[in-house]
Coordinates of C-alpha atoms and ligand atoms in Angstrom, one line a residue:
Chain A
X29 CA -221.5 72.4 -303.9
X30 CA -224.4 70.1 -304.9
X31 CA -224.6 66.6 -303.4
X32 CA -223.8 64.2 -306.2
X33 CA -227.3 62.6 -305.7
X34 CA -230.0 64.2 -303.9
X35 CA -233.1 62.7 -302.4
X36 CA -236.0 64.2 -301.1
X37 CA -238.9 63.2 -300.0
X38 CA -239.1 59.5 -301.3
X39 CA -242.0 57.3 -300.4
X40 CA -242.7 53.8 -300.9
X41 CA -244.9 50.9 -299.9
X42 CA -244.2 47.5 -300.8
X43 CA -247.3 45.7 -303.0
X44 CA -248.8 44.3 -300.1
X45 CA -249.0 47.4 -297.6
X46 CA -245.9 47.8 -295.6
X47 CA -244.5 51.4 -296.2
X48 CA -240.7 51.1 -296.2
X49 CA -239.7 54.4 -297.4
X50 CA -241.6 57.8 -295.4
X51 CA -240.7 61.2 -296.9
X52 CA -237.3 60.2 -297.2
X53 CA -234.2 62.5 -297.5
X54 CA -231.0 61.9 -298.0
X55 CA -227.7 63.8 -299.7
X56 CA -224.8 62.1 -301.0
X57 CA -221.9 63.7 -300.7
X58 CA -219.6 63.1 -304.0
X59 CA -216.3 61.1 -303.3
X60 CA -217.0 60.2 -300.0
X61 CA -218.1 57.2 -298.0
X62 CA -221.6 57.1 -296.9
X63 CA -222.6 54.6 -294.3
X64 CA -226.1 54.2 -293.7
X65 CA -227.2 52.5 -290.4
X66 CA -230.3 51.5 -288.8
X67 CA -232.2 48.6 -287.6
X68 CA -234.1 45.7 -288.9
X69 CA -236.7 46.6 -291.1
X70 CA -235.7 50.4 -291.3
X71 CA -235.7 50.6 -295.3
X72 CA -232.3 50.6 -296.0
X73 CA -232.0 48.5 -298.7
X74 CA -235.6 49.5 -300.1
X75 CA -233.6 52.5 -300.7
X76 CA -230.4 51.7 -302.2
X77 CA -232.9 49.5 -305.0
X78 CA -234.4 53.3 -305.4
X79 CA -230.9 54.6 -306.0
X80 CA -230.2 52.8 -309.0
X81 CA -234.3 52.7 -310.0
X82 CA -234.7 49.2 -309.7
X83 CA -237.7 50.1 -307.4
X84 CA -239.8 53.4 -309.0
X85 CA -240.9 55.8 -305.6
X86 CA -244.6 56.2 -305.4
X87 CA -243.5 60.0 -304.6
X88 CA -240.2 62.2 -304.3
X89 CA -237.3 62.1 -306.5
X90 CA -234.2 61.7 -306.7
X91 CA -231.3 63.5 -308.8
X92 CA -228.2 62.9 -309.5
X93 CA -225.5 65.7 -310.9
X94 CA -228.9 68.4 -310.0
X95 CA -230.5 66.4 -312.8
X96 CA -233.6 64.9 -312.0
X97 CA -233.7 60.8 -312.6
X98 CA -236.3 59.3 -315.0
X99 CA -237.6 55.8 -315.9
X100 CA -237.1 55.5 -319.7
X101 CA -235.2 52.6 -320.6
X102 CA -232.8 54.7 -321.8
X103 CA -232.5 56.9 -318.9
X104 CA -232.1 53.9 -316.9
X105 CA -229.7 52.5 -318.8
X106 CA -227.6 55.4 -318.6
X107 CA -228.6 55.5 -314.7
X108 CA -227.2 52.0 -313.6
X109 CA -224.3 52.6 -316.0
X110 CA -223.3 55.5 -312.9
X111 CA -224.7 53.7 -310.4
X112 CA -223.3 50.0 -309.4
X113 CA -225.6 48.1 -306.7
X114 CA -224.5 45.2 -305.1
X115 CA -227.0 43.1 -303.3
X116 CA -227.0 41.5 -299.5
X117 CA -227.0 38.0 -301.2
X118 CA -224.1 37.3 -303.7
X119 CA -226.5 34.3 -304.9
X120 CA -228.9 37.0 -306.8
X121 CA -226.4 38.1 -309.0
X122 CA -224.1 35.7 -309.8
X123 CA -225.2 33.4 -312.7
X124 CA -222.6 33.0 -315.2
X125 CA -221.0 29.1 -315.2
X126 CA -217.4 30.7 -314.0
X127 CA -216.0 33.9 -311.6
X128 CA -214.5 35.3 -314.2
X129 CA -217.2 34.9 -317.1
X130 CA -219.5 36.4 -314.4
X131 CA -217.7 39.5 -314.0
X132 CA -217.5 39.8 -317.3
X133 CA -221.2 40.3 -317.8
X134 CA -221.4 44.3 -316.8
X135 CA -218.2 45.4 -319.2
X136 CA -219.6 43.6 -322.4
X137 CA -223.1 45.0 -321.2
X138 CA -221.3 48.8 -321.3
X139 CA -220.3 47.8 -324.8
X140 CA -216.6 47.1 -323.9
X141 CA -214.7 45.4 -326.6
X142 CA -213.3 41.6 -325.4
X143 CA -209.8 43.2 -324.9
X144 CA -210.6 46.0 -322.6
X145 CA -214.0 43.7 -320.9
X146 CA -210.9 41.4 -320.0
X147 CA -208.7 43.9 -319.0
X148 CA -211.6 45.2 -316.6
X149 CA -212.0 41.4 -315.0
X150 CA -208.7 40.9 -314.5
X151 CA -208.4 44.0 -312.6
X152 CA -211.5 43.8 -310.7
X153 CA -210.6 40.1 -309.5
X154 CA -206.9 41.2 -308.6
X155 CA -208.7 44.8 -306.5
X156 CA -210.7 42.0 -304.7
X157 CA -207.7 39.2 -304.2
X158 CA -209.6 36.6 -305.9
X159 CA -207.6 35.9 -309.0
X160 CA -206.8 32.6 -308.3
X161 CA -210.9 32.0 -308.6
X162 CA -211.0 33.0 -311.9
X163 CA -212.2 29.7 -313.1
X164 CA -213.9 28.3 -310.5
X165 CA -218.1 27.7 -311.3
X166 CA -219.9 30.2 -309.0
X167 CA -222.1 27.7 -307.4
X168 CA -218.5 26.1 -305.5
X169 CA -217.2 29.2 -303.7
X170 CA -217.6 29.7 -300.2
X171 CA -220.1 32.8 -299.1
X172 CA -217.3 35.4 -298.5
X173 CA -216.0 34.2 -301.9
X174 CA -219.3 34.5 -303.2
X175 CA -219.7 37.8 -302.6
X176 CA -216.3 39.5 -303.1
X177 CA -217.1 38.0 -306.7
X178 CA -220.0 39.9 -306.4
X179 CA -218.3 43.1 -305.8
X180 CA -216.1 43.0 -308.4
X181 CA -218.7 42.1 -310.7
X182 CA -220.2 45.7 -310.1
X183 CA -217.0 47.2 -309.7
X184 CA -215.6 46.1 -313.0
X185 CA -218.2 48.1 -314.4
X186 CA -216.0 51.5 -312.5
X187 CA -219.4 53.2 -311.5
X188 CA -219.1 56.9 -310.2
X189 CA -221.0 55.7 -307.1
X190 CA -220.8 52.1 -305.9
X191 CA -223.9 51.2 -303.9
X192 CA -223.5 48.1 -301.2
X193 CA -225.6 46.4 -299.1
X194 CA -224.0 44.9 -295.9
X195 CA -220.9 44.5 -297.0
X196 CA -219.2 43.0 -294.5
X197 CA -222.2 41.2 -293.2
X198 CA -220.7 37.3 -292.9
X199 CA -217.1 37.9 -293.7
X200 CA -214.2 36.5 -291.7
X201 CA -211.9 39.4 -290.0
X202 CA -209.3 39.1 -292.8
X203 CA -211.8 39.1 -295.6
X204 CA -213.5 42.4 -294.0
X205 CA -210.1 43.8 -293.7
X206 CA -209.5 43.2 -297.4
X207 CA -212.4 44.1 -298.6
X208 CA -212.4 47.5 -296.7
X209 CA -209.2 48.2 -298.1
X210 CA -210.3 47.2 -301.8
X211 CA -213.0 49.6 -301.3
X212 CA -211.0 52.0 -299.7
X213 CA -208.8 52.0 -303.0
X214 CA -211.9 52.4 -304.7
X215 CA -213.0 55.6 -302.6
X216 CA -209.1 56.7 -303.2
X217 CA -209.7 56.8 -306.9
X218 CA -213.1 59.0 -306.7
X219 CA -215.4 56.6 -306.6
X220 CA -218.9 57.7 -304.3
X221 CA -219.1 54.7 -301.8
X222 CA -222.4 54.2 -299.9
X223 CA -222.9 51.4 -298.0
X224 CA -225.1 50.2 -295.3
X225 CA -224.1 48.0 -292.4
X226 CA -225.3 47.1 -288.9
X227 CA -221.8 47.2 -287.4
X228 CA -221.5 50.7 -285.8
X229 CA -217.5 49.9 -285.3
X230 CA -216.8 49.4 -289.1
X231 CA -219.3 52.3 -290.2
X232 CA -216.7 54.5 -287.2
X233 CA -213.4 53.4 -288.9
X234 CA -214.5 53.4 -292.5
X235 CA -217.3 56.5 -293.5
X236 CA -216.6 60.0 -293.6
X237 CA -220.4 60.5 -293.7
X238 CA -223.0 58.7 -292.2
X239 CA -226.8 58.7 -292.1
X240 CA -229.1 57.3 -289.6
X241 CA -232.6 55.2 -290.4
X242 CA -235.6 55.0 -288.8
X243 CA -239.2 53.5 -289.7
X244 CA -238.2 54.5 -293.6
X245 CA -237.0 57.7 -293.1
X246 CA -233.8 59.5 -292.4
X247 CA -233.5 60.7 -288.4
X248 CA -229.9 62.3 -288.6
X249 CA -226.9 62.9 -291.2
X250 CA -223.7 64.4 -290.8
X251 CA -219.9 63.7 -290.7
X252 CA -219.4 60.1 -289.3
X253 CA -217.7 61.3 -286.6
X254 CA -220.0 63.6 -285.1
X255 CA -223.2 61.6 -285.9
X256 CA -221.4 58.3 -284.5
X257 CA -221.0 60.1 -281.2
X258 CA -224.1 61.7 -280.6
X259 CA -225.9 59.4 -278.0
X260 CA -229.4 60.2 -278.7
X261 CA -229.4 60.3 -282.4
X262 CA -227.9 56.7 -281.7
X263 CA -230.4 55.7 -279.5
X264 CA -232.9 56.4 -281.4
X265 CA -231.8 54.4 -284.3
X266 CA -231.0 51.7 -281.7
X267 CA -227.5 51.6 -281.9
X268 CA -224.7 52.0 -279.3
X269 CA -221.8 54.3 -279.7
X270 CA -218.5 52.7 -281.2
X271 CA -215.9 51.2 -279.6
X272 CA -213.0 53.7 -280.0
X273 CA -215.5 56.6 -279.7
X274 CA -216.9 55.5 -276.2
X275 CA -213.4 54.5 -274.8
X276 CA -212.1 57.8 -276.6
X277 CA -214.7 59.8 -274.4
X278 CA -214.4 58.0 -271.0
X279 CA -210.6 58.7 -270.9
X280 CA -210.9 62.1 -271.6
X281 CA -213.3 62.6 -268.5
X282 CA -210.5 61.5 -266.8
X283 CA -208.1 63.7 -268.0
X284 CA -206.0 60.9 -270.0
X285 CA -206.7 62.5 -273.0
X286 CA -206.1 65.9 -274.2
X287 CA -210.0 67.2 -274.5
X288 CA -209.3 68.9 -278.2
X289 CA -208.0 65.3 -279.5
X290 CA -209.2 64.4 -282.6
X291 CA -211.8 61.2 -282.3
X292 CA -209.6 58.2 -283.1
X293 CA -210.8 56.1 -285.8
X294 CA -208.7 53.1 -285.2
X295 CA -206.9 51.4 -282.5
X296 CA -203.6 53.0 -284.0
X297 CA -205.1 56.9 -283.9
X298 CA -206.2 55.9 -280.2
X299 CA -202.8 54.5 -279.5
X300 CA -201.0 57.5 -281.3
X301 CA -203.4 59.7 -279.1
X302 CA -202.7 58.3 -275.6
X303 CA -198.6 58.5 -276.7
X304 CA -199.1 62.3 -277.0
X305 CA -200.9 62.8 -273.4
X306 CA -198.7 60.3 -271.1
X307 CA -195.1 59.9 -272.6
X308 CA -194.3 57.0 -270.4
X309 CA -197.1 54.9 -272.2
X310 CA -194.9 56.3 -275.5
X311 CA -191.4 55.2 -274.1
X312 CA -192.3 51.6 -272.8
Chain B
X20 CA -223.9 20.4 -305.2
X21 CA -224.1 17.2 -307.1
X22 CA -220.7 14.9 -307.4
X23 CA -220.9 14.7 -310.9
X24 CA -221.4 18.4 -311.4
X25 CA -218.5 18.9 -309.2
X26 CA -216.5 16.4 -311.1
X27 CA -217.2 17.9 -314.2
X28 CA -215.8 21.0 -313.3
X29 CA -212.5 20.0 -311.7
X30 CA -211.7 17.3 -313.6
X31 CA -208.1 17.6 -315.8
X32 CA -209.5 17.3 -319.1
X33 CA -212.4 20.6 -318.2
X34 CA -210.2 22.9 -319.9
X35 CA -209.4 20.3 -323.0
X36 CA -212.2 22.2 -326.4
X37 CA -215.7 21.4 -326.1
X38 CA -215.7 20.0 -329.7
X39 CA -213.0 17.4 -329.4
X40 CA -214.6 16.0 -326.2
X41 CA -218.0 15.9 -327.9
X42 CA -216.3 14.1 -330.9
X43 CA -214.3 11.8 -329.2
X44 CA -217.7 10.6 -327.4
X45 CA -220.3 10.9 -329.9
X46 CA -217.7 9.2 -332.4
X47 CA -217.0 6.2 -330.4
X48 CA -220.8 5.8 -329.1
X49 CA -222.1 5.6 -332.7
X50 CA -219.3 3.2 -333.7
X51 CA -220.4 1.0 -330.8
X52 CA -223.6 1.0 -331.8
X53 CA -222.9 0.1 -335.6
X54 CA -220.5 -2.4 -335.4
X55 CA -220.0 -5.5 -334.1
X56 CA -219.8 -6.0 -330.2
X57 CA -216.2 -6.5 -330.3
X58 CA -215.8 -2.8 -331.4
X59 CA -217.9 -1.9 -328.3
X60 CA -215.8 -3.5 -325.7
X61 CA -212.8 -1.6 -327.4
X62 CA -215.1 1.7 -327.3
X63 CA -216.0 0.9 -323.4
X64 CA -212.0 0.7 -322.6
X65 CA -211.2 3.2 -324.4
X66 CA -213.6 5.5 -322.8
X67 CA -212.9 4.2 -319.5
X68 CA -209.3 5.0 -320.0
X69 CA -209.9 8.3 -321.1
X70 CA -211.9 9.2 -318.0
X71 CA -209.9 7.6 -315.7
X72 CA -206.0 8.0 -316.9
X73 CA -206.8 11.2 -319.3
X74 CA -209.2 13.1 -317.0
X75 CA -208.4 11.3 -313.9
X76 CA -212.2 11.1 -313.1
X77 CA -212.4 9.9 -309.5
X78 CA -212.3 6.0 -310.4
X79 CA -215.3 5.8 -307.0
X80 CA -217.5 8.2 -308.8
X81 CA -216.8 6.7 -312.3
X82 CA -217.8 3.3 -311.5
X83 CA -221.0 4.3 -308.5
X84 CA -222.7 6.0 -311.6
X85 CA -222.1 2.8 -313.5
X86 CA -223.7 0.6 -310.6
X87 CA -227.2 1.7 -311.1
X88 CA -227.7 1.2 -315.1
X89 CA -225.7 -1.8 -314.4
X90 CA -228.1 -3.1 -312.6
X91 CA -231.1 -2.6 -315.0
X92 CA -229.1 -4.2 -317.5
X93 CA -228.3 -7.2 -315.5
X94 CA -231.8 -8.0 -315.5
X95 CA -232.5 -7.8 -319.0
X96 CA -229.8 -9.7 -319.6
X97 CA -231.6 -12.9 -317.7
X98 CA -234.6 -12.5 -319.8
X99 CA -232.6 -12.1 -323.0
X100 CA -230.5 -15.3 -321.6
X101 CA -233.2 -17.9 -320.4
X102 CA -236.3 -19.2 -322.1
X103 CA -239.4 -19.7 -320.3
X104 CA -242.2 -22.1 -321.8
X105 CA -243.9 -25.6 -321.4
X106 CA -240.9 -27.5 -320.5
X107 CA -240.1 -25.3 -317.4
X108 CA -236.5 -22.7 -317.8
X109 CA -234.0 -23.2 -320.3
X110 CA -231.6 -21.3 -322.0
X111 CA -232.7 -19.7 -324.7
X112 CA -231.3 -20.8 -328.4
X113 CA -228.7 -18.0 -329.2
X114 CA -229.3 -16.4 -326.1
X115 CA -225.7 -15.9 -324.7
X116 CA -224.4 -14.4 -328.0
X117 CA -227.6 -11.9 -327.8
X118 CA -227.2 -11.2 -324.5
X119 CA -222.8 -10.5 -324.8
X120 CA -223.7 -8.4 -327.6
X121 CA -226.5 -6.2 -325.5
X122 CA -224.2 -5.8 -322.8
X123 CA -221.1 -5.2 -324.4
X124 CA -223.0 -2.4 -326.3
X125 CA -224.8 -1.2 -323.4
X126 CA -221.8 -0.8 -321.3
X127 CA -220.1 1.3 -324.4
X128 CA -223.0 3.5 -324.7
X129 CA -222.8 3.9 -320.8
X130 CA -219.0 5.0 -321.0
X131 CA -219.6 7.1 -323.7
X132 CA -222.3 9.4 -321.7
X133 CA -220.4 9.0 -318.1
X134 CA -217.3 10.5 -320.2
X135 CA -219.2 13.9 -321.5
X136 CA -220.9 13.6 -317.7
X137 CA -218.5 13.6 -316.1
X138 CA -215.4 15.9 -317.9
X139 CA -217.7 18.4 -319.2
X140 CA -220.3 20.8 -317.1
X141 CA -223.6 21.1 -318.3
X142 CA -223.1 24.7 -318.7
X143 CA -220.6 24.3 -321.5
X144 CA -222.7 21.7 -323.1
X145 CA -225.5 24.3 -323.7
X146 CA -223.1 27.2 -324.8
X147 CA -221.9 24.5 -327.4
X148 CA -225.4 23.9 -328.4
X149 CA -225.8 27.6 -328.5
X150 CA -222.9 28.1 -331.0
X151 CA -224.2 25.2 -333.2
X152 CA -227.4 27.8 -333.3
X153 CA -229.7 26.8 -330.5
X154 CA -231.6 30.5 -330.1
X155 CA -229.9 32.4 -327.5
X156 CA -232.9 32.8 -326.0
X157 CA -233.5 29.0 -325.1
X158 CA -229.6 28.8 -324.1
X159 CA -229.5 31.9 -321.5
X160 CA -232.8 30.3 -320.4
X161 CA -230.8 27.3 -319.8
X162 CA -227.7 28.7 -318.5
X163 CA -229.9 30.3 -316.2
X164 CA -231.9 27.4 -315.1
X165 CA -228.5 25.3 -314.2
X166 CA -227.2 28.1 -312.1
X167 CA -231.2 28.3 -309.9
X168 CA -230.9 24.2 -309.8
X169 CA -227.8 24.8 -307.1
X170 CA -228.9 28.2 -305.6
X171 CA -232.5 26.2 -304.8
X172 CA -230.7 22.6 -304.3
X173 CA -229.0 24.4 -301.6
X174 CA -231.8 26.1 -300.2
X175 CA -233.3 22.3 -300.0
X176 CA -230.7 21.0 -298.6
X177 CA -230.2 23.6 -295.7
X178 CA -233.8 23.4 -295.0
X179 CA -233.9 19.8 -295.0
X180 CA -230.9 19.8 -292.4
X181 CA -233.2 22.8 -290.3
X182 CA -236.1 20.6 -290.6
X183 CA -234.2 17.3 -288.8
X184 CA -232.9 20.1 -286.4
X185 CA -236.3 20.6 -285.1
X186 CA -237.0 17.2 -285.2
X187 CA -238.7 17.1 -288.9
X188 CA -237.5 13.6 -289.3
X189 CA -238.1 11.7 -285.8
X190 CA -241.0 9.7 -287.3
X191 CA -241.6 8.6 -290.9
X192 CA -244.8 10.5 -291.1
X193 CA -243.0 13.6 -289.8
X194 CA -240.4 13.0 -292.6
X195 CA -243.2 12.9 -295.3
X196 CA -244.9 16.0 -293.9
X197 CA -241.4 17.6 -293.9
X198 CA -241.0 16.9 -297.1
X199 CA -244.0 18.1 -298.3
X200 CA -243.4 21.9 -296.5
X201 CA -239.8 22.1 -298.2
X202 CA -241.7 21.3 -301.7
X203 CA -244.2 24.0 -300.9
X204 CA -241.5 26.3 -299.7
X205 CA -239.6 26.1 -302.6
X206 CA -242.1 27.4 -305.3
X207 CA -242.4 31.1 -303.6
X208 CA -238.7 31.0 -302.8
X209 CA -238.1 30.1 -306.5
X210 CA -240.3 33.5 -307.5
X211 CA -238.5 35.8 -304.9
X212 CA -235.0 34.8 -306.1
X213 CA -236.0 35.8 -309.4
X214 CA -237.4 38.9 -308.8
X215 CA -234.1 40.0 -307.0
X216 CA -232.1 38.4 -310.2
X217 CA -233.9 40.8 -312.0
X218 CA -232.9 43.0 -309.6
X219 CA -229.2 42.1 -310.3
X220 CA -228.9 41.8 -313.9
X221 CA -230.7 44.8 -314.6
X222 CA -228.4 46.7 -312.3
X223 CA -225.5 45.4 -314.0
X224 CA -226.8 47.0 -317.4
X225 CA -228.8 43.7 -319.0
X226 CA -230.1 44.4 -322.0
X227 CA -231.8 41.3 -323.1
X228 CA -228.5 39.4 -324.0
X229 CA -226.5 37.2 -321.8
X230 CA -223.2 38.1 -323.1
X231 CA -220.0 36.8 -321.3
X232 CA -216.2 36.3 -321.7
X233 CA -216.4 32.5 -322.0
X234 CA -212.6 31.5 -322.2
X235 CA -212.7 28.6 -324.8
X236 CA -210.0 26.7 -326.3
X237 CA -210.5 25.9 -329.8
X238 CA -210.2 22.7 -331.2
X239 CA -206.8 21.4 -331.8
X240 CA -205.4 19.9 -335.2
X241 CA -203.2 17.5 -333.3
X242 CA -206.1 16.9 -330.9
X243 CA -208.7 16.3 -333.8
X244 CA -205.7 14.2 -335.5
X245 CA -205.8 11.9 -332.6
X246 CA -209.0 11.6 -332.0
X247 CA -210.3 11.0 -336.1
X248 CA -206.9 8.1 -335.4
X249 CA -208.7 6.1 -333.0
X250 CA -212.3 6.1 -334.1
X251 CA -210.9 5.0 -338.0
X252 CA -208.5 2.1 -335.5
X253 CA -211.7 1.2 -333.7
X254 CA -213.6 1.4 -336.8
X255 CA -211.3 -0.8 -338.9
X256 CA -211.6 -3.5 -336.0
X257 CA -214.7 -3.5 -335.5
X258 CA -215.2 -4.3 -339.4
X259 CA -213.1 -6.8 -340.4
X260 CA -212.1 -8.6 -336.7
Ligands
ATP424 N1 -240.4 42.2 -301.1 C1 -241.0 42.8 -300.1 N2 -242.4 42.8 -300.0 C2 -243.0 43.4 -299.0 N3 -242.5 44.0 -298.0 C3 -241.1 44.1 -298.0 C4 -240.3 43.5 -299.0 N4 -239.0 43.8 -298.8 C5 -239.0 44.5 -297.6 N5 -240.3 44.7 -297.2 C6 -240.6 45.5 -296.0 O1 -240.2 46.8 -296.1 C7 -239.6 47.3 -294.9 C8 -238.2 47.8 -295.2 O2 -237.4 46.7 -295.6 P1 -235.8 46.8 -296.0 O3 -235.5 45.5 -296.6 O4 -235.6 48.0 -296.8 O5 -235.2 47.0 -294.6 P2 -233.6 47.0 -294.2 O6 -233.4 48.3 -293.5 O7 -232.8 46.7 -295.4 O8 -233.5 45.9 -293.1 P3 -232.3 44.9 -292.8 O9 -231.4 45.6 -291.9 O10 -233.0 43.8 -292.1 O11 -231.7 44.4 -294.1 C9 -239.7 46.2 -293.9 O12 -240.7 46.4 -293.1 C10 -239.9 44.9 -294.7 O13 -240.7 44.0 -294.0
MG425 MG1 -231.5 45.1 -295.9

């Protein structure tokens, strides 16, 4: 099957000299959740503002459906209208006077009569558990609430891949855990997530597919939960293994869990997992 | 974030229309300005109780913004009052009568703005403007401008705090070079920000129109009713009191 967006060999340097993006290449997967990971500096988000053409590649392309992507207005139009990006900082795209008028914006920029643009806000707000916000002016939310607004000003547009850049970066525990699971009913209803993130643990529990940057360039991609557990591919990305995947590994060198056991992507799969092996831990 | 910004937006009357706020205020600041000064105290508590019973406008905030024109009224009012000439000071022939009338008007006016201030954000100002057929293009610019005033007031602000962090403010010459850095900062922050707005809108499917749901309420007949009922009440006293 063909990727829904293909990259390949993407370059790109920065007016000014730094080259953020190397030959880069990258498939992504349709209806899945792509995290991408890698340090300071590695490009990541030079590339997601090449995903939606925000940022025009000095060489490579990029296609999307096998189509390749060009730079008309119209094409670009048509592009973004696929492709939702939201940024690191909630504060570049929120501008409207009110939440609500702000999320607004995309829906009556699709062409979206008031009804259905309404419709789309309310919804978007509720996915995101910020209804009661509605009203507020943007510039007297908090930074989480900032950008959840954020979010559901690109998802109220229902792209067929939602692009985000450090998601969870700054969020309390609860407002991580209901963001994942807004986007996780996002992903549910087909939407293409890709995400990148610095938090190896969230990319373990969350993506199905992960990718791994380096010096603008992609070093390793695969199934999370094979990429997230090869060491070396990991160190050379500088990043540790997960939690669960570590813990998951040093108990089955000791036997305490079956060696075929699925890697568990939460504390519950791990607990489920030790239940199976030692029945005493189950009955207590 | 500025007090009265804030007040504006959370004060009960935010959600009352646009138009009968802007009447009611206008209305009552050109009566005070036409009539006789006995109309104007009626216009200043009349606008004083609408900010502070209707809206319930924080009576702290409602009077601090009075304190400072106050004050440069005060002072006119001594020179309007006393007569300075050969014979050393006097009061001046006429004097008090000019001088009620200047403050009793002044302090109407005063009310009148404090009122739209204060129960009305800036934002919805310049969408009114904007329907009354100020070009979109000067009103998105607008619209836009008010939103970059907090983003880059905040970005200020938390760089003044970093600055007395490191010890930016210890001396007063240390304070003025601080300030100057922040003020130099701000200009190529100011640029970067709006390249990645760009960034934003465009990914959100801009097309050269700000277009947004703004949730308006229309002006009310009962509303208009009552407010066109105490201009003519103000009006008629003002006339023939
Ligand atoms: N506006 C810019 N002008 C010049 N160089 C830039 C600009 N933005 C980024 N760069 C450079 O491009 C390279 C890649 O930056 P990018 O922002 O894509 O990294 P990243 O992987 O998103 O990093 P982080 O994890 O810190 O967000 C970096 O070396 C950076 O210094
Ligand atoms: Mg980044």
């Amino acid at each position: 099957m063909t990727p829904l967006m293909d990259v390949s060999g993407l370059t790109y340097r920065y007016p000014g000299g730094v080259t953020a993006l190397d030959g880069l290449d990258l498939r992504i997967p349709r209806g899945r959740k792509l995290a991408i990971l890698g340090p300071n500096g590695a490009g990541k988000t030079t590339l997601l503002l090449h995903l939606n053409g925000s940022l025009r590649p000095a060489s490579g392309e990029i296609r999307l459906d096998g189509a390749r992507m060009s730079y008309g207005r119209q094409a670009l139009n048509d592009w973004r209208r696929r492709v939702g990006l939201v940024l690191q900082d909630a504060d570049d795209q929120l501008f409207a006077a009110s939440v609500a008028e702000d999320v607004s914006f995309g829906p009556l920029n699709l062409g979206l009569g008031e009804d259905e643009a309404r419709q789309r806000v309310a919804e978007a707000l509720a996915a995101l558990n910020i209804s009661h916000l509605a009203d507020r002016p943007t510039h007297m939310l908090s930074f989480g609430q900032k950008k959840r607004a954020a979010i559901a000003g690109a998802i109220a547009m229902r792209p067929e891949i939602l692009m985000l850049d450090e998601p969870t970066a700054g969020l309390d525990q609860q407002g991580s855990a209901l963001l994942t699971e807004a986007l996780q009913r996002l992903s549910d209803a087909g939407t293409t997530l890709i995400f990148t993130t610095h938090e190896v643990d969230f990319a373990w529990s969350f993506a199905d597919e992960a990718a791994l940057f380096r010096n603008g360039g992609v070093i390793a991609q695969g199934p999370a939960t094979e990429l997230l557990t090869n060491e070396r591919a990991l160190a050379e990305a500088r990043l540790a293994p997960p939690l669960l995947a570590r813990l998951a590994g040093a108990l089955k060198t000791r036997g305490l869990l079956a060696q075929d056991a699925a890697p568990p992507r939460t504390v519950d799969d791990m607990l489920v997992l030790i239940a199976e092996r030692s029945p005493a831990y189950a009955g207590s | 974030m500025s007090p009265i910004d804030r007040e504006a937006h959370l004060n009960r009357w935010r959600r009352k229309p646009l138009a009968e706020k802007t009447l009611l205020a206008l209305g009552l600041l050109v009566l005070a300005l036409a009539l006789k000064p006995a109309a104007a105290v009626l216009v200043a508590s009349t606008m004083s109780a609408a900010a502070l019973v209707g809206a319930r406008v924080s009576p702290r905030l409602w009077f601090g913004c009075m304190a400072a024109p106050l004050g440069f009224l005060a002072v006119g009012v001594v020179t309007l009052a006393l007569r300075v000439d050969a014979h050393g000071i006097g009061l001046a022939p006429g004097g008090f009568a000019e001088a009620g009338a200047l403050v009793a008007r002044s302090v109407a006016g005063l009310t009148c703005m404090l009122f739209l201030a204060l129960t009305t954000p800036a934002s919805d100002l310049v969408g009114g403007l904007g329907r009354l057929g100020l070009p979109s293009e000067i009103v998105d610019l607008a619209l836009l401008m008010y939103r970059f005033l907090f983003i880059l007031g905040d970005s200020a602000v938390a760089m003044d705090a970093a600055q007395a962090a490191r010890l930016g403010h210890a001396t007063a010459r240390r304070r003025v070079m601080s300030a100057g850095l922040i003020a130099a900062n701000l200009l190529p922050r100011a640029l970067d920000r709006a390249r990645r707005m760009e960034i934003a809108l465009a990914s959100r499917g801009w097309r050269g129109e700000m277009r947004v749901l703004a949730d308006r309420t229309a002006a009310t007949a009962s509303g208009l009713a009552a407010i066109s009922a105490t201009l003519a009440a103000i009006a008629l006293v003002g006339l023939f009191a």
